Coordinates of C-alpha atoms and ligand atoms in Angstrom, one line a residue:
X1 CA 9.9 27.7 -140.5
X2 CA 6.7 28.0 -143.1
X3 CA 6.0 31.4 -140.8
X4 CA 9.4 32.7 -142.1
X5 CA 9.0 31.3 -145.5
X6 CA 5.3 33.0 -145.8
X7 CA 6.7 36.3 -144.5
X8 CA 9.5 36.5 -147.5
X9 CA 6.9 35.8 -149.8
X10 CA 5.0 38.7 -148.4
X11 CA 8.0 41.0 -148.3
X12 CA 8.6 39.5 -152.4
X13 CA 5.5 40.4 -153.1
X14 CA 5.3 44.1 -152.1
X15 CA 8.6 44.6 -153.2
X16 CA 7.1 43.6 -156.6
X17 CA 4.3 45.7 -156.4
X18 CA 6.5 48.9 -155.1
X19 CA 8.9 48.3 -158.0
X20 CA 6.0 47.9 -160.3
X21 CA 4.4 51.2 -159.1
X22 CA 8.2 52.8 -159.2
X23 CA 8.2 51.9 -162.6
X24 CA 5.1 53.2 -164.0
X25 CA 5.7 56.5 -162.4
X26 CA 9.2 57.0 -163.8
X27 CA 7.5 55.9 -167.2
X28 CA 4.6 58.8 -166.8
X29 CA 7.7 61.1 -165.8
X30 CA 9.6 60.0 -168.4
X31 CA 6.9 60.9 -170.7
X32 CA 5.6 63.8 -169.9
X33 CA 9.3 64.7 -170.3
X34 CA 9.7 63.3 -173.5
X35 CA 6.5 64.1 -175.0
X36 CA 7.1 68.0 -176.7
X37 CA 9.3 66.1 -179.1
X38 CA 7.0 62.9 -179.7
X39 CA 4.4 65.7 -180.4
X40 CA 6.9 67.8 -182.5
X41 CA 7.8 64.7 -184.9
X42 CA 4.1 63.9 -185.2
X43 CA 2.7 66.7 -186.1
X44 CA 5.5 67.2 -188.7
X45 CA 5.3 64.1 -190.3
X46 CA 0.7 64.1 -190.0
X47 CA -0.4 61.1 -190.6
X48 CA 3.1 59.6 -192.3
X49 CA 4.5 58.0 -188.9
X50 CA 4.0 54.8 -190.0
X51 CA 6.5 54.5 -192.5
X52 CA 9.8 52.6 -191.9
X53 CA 12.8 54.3 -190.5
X54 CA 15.1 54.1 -193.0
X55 CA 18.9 54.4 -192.0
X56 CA 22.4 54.5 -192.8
X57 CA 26.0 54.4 -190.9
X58 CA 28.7 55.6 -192.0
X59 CA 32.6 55.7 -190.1
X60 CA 33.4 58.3 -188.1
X61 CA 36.1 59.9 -190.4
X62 CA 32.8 60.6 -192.4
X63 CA 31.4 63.0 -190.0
X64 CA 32.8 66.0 -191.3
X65 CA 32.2 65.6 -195.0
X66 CA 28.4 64.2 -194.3
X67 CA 27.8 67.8 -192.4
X68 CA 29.9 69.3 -195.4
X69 CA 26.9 67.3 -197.8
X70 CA 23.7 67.7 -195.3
X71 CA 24.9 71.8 -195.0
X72 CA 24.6 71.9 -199.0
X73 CA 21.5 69.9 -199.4
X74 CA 19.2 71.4 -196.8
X75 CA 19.9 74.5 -199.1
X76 CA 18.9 73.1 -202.3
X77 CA 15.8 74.9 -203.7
X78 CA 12.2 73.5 -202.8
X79 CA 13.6 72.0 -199.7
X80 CA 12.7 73.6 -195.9
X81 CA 14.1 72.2 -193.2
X82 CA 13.9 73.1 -189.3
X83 CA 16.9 72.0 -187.2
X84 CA 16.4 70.8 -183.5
X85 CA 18.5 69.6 -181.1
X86 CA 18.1 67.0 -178.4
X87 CA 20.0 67.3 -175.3
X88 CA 20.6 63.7 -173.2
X89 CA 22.0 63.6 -170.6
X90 CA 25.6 62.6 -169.9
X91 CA 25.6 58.5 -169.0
X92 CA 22.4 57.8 -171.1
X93 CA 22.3 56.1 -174.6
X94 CA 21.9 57.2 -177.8
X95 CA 18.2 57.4 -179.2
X96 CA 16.8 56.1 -182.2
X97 CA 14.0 57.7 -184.8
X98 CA 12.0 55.0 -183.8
X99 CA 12.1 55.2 -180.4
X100 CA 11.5 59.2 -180.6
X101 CA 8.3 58.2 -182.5
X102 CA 7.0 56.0 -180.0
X103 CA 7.5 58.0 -177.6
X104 CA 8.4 54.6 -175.3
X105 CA 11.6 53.9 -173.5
X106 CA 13.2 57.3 -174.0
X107 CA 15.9 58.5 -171.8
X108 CA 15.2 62.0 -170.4
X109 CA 15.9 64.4 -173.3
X110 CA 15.5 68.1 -174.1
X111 CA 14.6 70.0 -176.8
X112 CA 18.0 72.6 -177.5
X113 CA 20.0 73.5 -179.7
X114 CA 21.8 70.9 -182.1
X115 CA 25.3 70.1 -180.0
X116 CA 28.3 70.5 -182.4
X117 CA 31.9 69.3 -182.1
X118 CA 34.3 71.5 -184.1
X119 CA 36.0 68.9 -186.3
X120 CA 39.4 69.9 -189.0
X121 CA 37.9 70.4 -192.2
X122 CA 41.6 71.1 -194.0
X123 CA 44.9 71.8 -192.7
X124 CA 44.5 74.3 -190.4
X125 CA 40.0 74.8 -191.4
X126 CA 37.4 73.4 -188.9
X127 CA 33.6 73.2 -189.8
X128 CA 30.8 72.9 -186.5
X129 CA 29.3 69.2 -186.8
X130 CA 26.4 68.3 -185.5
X131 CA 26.6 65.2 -183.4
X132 CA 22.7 65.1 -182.8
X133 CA 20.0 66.6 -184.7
X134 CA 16.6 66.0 -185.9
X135 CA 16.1 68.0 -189.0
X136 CA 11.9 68.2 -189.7
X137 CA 12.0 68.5 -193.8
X138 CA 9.7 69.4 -196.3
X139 CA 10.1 69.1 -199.9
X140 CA 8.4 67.6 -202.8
X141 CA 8.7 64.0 -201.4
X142 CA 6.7 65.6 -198.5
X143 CA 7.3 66.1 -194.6
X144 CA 9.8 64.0 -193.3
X145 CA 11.9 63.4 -190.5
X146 CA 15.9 63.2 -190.5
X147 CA 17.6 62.0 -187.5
X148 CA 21.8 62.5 -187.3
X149 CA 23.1 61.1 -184.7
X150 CA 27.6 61.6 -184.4
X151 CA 29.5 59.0 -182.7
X152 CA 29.1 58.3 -179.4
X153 CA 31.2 57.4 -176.6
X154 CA 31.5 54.0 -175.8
X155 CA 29.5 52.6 -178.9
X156 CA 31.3 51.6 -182.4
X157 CA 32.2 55.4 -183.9
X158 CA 30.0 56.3 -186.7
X159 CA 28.0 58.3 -187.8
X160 CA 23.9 57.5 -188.4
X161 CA 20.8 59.3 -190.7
X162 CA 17.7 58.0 -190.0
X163 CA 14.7 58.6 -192.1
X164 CA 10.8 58.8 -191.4
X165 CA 8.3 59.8 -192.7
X166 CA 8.8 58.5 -196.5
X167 CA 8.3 55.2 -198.3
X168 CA 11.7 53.2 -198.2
X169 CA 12.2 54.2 -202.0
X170 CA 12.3 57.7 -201.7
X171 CA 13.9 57.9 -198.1
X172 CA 16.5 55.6 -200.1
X173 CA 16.8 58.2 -202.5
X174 CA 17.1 61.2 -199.7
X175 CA 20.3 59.1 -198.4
X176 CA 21.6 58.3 -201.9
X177 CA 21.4 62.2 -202.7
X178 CA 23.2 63.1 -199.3
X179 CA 25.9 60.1 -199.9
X180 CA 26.5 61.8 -203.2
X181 CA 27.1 65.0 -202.0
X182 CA 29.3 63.3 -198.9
X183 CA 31.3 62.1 -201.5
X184 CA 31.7 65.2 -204.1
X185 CA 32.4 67.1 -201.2
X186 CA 34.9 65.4 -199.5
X187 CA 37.1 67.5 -197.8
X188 CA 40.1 64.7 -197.6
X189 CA 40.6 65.0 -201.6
X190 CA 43.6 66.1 -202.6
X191 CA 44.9 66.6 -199.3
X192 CA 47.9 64.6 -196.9
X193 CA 46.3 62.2 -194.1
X194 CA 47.8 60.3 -192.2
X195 CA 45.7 57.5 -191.4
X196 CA 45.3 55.6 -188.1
X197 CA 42.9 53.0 -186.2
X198 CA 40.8 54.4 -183.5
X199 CA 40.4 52.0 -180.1
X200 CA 37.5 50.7 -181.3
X201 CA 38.6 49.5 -184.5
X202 CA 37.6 52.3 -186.7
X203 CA 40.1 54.8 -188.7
X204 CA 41.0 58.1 -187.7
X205 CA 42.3 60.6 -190.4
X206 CA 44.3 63.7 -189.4
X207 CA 45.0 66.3 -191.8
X208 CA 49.0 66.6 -192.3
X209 CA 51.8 69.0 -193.5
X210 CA 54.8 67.3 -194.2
X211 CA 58.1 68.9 -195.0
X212 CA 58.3 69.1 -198.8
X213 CA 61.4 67.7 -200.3
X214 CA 62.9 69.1 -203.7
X215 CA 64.6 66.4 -205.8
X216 CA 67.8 67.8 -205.8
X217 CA 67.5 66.9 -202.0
X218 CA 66.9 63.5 -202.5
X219 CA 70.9 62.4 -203.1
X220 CA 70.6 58.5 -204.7
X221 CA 72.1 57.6 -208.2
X222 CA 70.1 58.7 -210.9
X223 CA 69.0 55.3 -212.2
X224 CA 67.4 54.9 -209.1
X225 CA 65.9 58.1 -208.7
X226 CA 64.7 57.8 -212.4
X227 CA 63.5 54.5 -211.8
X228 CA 61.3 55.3 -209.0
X229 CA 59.7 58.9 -211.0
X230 CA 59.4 56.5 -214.1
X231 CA 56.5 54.9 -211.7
X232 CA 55.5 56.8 -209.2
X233 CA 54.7 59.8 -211.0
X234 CA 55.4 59.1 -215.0
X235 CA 52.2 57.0 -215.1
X236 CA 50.0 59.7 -213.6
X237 CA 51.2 62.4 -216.3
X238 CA 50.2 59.5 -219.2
X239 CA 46.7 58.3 -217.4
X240 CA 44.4 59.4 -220.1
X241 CA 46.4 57.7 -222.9
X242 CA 47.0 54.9 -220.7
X243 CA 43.9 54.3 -219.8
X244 CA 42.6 54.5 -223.3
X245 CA 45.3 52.3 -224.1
X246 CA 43.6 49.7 -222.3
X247 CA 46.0 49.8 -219.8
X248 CA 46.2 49.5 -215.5
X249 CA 47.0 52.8 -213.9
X250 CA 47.3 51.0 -210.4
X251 CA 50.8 50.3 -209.0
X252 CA 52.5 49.6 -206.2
X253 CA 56.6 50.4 -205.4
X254 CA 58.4 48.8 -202.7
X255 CA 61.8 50.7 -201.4
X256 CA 63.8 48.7 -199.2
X257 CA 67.0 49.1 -197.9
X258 CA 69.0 50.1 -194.9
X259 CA 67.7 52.8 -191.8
X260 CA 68.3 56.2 -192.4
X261 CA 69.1 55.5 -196.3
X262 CA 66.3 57.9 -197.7
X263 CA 63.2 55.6 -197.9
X264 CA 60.8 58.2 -195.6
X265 CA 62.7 60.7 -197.5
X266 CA 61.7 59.9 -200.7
X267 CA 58.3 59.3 -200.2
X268 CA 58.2 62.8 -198.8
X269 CA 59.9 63.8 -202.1
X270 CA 57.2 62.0 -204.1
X271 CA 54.1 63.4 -201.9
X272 CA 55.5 66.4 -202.6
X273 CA 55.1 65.6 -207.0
X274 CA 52.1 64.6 -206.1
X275 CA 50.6 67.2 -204.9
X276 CA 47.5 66.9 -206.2
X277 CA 46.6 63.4 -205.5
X278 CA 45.0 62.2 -202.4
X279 CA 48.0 61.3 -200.2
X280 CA 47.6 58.7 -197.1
X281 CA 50.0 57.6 -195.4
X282 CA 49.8 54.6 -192.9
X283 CA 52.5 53.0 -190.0
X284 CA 52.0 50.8 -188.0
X285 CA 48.9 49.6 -186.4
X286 CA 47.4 51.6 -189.0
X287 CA 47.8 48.7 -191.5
X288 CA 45.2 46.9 -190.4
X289 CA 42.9 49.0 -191.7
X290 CA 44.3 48.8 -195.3
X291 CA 41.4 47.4 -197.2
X292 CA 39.2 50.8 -195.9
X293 CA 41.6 53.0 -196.5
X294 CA 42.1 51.1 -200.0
X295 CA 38.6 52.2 -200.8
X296 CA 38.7 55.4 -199.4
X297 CA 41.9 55.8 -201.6
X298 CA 39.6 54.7 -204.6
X299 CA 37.1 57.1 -204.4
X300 CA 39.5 59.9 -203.8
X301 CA 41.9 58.6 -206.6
X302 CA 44.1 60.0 -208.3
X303 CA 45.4 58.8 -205.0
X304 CA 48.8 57.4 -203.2
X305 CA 49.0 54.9 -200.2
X306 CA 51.8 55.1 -198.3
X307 CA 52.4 52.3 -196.5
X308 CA 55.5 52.6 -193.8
X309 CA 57.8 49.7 -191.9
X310 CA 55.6 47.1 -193.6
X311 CA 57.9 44.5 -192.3
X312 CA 56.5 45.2 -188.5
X313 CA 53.2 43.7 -189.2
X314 CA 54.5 41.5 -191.4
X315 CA 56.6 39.9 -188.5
X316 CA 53.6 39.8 -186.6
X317 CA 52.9 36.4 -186.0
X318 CA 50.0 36.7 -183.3
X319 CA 47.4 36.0 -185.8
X320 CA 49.0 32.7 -186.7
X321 CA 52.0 31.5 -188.9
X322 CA 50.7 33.3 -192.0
X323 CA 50.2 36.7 -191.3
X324 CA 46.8 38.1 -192.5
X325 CA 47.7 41.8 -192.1
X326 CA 49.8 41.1 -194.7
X327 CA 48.2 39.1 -196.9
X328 CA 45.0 41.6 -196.5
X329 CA 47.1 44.4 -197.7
X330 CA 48.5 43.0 -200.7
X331 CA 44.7 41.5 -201.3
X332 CA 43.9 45.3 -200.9
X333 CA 46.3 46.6 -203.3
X334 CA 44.8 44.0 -205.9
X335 CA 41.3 44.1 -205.3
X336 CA 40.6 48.0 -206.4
X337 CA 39.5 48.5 -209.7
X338 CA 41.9 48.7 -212.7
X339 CA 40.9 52.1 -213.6
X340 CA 41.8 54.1 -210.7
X341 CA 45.0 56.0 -210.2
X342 CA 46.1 54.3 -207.2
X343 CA 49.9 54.3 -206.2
X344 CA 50.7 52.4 -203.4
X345 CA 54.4 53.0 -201.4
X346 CA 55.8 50.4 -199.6
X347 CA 58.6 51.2 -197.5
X348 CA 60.9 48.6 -195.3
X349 CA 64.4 48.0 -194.1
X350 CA 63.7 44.0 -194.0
X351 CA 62.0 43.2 -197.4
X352 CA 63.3 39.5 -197.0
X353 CA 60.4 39.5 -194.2
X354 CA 58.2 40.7 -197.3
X355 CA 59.4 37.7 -199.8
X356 CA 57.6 34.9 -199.5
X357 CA 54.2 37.1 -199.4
X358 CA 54.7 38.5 -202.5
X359 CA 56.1 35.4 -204.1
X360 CA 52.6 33.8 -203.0
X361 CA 51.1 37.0 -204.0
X362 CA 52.6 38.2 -207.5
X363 CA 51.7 41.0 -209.0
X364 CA 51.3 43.6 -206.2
X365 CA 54.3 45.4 -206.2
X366 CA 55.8 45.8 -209.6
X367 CA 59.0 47.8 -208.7
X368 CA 61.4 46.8 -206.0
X369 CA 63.9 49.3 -205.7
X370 CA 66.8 49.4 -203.0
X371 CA 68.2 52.4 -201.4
X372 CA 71.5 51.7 -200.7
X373 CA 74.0 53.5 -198.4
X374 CA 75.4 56.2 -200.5
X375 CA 79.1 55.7 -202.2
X376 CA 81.8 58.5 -202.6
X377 CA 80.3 60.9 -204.7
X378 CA 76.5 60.5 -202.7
X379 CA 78.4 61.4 -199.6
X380 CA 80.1 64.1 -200.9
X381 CA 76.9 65.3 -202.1
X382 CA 74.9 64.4 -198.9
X383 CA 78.0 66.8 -197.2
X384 CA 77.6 69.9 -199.4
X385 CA 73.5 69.2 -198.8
X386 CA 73.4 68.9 -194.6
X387 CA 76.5 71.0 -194.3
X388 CA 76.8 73.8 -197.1
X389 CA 76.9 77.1 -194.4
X390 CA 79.1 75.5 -191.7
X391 CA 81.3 73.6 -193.8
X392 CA 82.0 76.5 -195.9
X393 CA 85.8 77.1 -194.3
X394 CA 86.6 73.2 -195.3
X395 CA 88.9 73.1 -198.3
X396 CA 88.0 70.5 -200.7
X397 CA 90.8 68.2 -199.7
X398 CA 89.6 68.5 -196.0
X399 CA 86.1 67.3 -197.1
X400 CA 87.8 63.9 -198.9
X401 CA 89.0 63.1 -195.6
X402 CA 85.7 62.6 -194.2
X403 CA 84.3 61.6 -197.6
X404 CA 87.1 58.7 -197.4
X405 CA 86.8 57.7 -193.8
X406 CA 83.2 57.6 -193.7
X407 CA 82.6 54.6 -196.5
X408 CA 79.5 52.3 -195.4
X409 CA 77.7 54.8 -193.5
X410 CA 74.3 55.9 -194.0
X411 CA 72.8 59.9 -194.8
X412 CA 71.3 60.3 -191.8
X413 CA 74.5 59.2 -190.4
X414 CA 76.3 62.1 -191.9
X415 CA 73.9 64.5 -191.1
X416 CA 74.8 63.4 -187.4
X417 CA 77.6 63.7 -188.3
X418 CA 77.8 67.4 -189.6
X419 CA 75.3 68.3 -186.3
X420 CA 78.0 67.2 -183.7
X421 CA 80.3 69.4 -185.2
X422 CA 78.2 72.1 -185.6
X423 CA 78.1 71.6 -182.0
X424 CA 81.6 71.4 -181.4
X425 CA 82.4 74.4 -183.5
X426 CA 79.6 76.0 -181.0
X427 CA 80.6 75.0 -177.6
X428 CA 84.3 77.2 -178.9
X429 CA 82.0 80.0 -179.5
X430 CA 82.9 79.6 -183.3
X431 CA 79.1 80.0 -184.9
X432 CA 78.6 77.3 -186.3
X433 CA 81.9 77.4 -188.7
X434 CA 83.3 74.0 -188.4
X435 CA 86.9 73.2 -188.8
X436 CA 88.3 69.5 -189.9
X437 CA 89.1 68.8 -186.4
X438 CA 85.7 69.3 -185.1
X439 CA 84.1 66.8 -188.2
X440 CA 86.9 64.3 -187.8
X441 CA 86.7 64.0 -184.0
X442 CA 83.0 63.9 -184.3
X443 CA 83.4 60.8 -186.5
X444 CA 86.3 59.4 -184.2
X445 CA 83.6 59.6 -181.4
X446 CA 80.7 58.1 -183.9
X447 CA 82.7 55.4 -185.6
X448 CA 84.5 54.4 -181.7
X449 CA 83.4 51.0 -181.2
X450 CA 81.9 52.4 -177.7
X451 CA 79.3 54.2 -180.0
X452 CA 78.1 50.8 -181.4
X453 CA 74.6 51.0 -179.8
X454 CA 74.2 54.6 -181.4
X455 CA 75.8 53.5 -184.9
X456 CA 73.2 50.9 -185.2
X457 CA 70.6 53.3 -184.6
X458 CA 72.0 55.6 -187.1
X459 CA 71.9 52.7 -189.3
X460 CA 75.9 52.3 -189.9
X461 CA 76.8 48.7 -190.8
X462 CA 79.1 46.4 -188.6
X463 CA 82.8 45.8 -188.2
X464 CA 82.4 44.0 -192.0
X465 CA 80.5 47.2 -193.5
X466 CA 83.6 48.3 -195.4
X467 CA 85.6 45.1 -196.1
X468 CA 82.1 43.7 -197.4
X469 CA 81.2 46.8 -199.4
X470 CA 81.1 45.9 -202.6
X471 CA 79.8 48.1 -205.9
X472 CA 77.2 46.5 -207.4
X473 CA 77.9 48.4 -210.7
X474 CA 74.0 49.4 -211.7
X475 CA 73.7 52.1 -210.0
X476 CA 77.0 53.5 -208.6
X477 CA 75.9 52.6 -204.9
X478 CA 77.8 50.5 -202.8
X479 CA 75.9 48.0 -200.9
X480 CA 76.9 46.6 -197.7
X481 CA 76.4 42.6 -198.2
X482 CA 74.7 41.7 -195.0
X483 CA 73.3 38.5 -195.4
X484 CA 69.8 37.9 -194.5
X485 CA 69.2 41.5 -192.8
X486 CA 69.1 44.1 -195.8
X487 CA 69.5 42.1 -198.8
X488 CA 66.4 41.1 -200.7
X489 CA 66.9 38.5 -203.6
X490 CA 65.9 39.1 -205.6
X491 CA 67.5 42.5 -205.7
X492 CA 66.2 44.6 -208.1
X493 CA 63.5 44.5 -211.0
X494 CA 60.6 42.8 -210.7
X495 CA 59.8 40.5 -207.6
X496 CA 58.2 37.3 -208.4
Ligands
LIG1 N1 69.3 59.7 -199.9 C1 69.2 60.8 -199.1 N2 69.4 62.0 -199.6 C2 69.3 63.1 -198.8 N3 69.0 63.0 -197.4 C3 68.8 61.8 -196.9 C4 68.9 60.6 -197.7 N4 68.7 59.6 -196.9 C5 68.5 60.0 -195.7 N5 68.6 61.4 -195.6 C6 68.4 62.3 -194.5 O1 68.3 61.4 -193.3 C7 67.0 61.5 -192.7 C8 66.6 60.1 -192.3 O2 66.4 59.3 -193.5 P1 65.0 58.5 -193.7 O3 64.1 58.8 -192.6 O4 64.6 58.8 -195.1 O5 65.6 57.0 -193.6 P2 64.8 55.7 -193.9 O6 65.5 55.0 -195.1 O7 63.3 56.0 -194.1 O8 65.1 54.9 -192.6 P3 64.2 53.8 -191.8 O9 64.4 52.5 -192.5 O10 64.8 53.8 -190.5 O11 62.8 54.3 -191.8 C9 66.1 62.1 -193.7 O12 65.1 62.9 -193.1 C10 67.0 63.0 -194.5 O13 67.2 64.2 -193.9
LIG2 MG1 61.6 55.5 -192.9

């Protein structure tokens, strides 16, 4: 028994000493490995090694524009700076300036070429980023050290700059200069993003075209349309005066109403005006990440924040009975400063999920305006819009018929409408000239009851849509009085 327990000791004890041996010789390998670039730093930096490493992250979405600002600095007169790569291995971790100092507890690295990733830089523009680089500088603070190291897999995405090599106060002033630049260069002004969250909570912004839509395209009653330019785009032509006036320049415009109304298409329309502002537009998930996009917004004001189907995180309860995505993006809306030319867009086909939020936060949105399913003469005009070429051999009365029979439906629901008879008139080998018969049995087969899964998707109201309709005598639009699902109270004007 003690025989067996003094030979596992034994066996403990040179396994100890092997591992300890092991160890030191993969530390001498390691080192030798490691130790052109220990030697490289070093001699650049003389005697300054013992300064603090000074650092900074910033997110991900950053990358390009801090390349954009590092690019532009390196070339500033009096400055030199060499550019290195390190090369580590795939299934290693990241290094620190500090550690490359020491020269201790390095993973196996090479001296290379910096690595780049080719990131967008503008619709359809990509600029080469470096995603690890030690830049040796010399300028009149001195010889200094810059590490940049991109985001990483597997690690929270950002983007790091360390500094040795100078006092904190200056090396604070090196990343101050480069923020600067990161900022006046930022390659996201002025531009459509859409904005979204990355798995590991960060945001992701993606350069976007969207289709631009004239006004004459955008088929609701005038008041409305007014309404909506009144704020959206009025208050940007009047900033200076405004602001001089003492006055906010921040605003935020909630359109509710029913699918397939024209919400998505009049914030397309609007994007469109505002085609010099920062545009970012956010769905889903996305909205969790308000409050940074909210100061991204800010700092590339003038700026508008479009904010899509803001009732789905509304509904979501799973953070508890009050819903702090939506509380945080009101908060958002409030918090930036007064000055900036923020426009924020709500959209939603439930705003009664919205109400008691703002009612408990006032002062966020200051226009509510419904879109409505469109009356008589919208349709009429949302018929001569979708179907001016193929509906070209309909006489006028012809076009009543359908204007008539197709009370309470949406415009996307006509523009079904006109594509299945475009189809129609197809499968006859008639090119796309439609007849009456092809539009009225392609509302037949859209307004059978069978349809009724794809009339809700189109957004067409129930059995009651026409007996409820009523004309709510503002603006020419007939809503479809659905209690509880569409209607918002209170309707229009200010909410509470
Ligand atoms: N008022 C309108 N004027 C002209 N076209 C319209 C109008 N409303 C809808 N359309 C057409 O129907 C399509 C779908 O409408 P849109 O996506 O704007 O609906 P929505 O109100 O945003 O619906 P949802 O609540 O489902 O998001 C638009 O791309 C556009 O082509
Ligand atoms: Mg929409």
């Amino acid at each position: 028994m003690s025989g067996d327990h003094e030979d596992a000791a034994a066996a403990a004890r040179e396994f100890g000493h092997q591992f300890s041996e092991f160890m030191n010789w993969a530390h001498t390998v390691g080192a030798a490995d490691d130790a052109p670039l220990t030697r490289l730093i070093k001699a650049h930096l003389g005697g300054a090694d013992d300064e603090p490493v000074v650092s900074r992250r910033w997110g991900a979405f950053e990358q390009v524009n801090l390349q954009r600002a590092v690019e532009a600095w390196t070339v500033q007169p009096g400055r030199e700076v060499r550019v290195q790569g390190l090369s580590i291995p795939d299934g290693f971790s990241g290094v620190s300036l500090g550690q490359v100092i020491d020269g201790s507890h390095l993973p196996p690295m090479r001296l290379s070429a910096p690595d780049v990733t080719d990131l967008p830089s503008g619709p359809g523009e990509s600029l080469a980023c470096w995603n690890r680089a030690l830049l040796l500088v010399r300028d009149a603070a001195g010889p200094y050290a810059v590490l940049i190291s991109g985001p990483q897999p597997h690690e929270e995405a950002s983007v790091r700059f360390e500094i040795a090599g100078l006092p904190m106060a200056e090396a604070q002033s090196v990343l101050g200069d480069l923020e600067e630049s990161r900022a006046r260069l930022n390659v996201y002004r002025g531009q459509t993003v859409i904005a979204s969250m990355t798995p590991m909570g960060g945001i992701a912004l993606t350069f976007a075209t969207t289709e631009r839509v004239q006004r004459a395209d955008v088929i609701l009653p005038t008041a409305v349309l007014d309404r909506i330019e009144r704020h959206a785009i009025a208050i940007s032509a009047h900033a200076d005066r405004l602001t001089a006036a003492g006055q906010h320049l921040k605003r935020g415009l909630l359109l509710y109403g029913p699918p397939g109304t024209g919400k998505t298409h009049t914030v397309r329309y609007l994007i469109g005006a505002r085609d010099h502002a920062t545009r970012i537009l956010m769905q889903g998930e996305a909205l969790r990440a308000v409050g940074q996009i909210t100061t991204l917004a800010r700092e590339l004001a003038p700026s508008v924040v479009v904010l899509e189907d803001v009732d789905l995180v509304a509904e979501d309860r799973s953070y508890g009975e009050i819903n702090p995505v939506l509380f945080d993006l009101l908060d958002a809306m409030d918090g930036s400063a007064a000055d900036a030319d923020l426009l924020f867009v709500l959209t939603t086909n439930r705003a009664e999920v919205l109400e008691r939020a703002l009612i408990q936060r006032p002062g966020r949105i200051d226009v509510a305006v419904e879109i409505d399913r469109p009356d008589e003469g919208a349709r009429r005009k949302l018929l001569r819009l979708y179907g001016a070429e193929v509906l070209a051999a309909l006489s006028d009365e012809d076009l009543e018929q359908v204007v008539e029979r197709s009370d309470g439906v949406t415009a996307s629901f006509l523009k079904e409408l006109i594509r299945r008879a475009v189809l129609s008139a197809l499968n006859d080998d008639r090119v796309s000239r439609c007849t009456l018969p092809d539009l009225t049995d392609a509302l037949d087969d859209l307004l059978d009851q069978a349809q009724s899964v794809t009339r809700s998707l189109l957004g067409l109201s129930g059995d009651e849509s026409s007996d409820e309709a009523v004309d709510d005598g503002t603006t020419g639009y007939r809503s479809v009085a659905r209690p509880g699902v569409y209607r918002a109270r209170p309707r229009r004007g200010r909410l509470p």
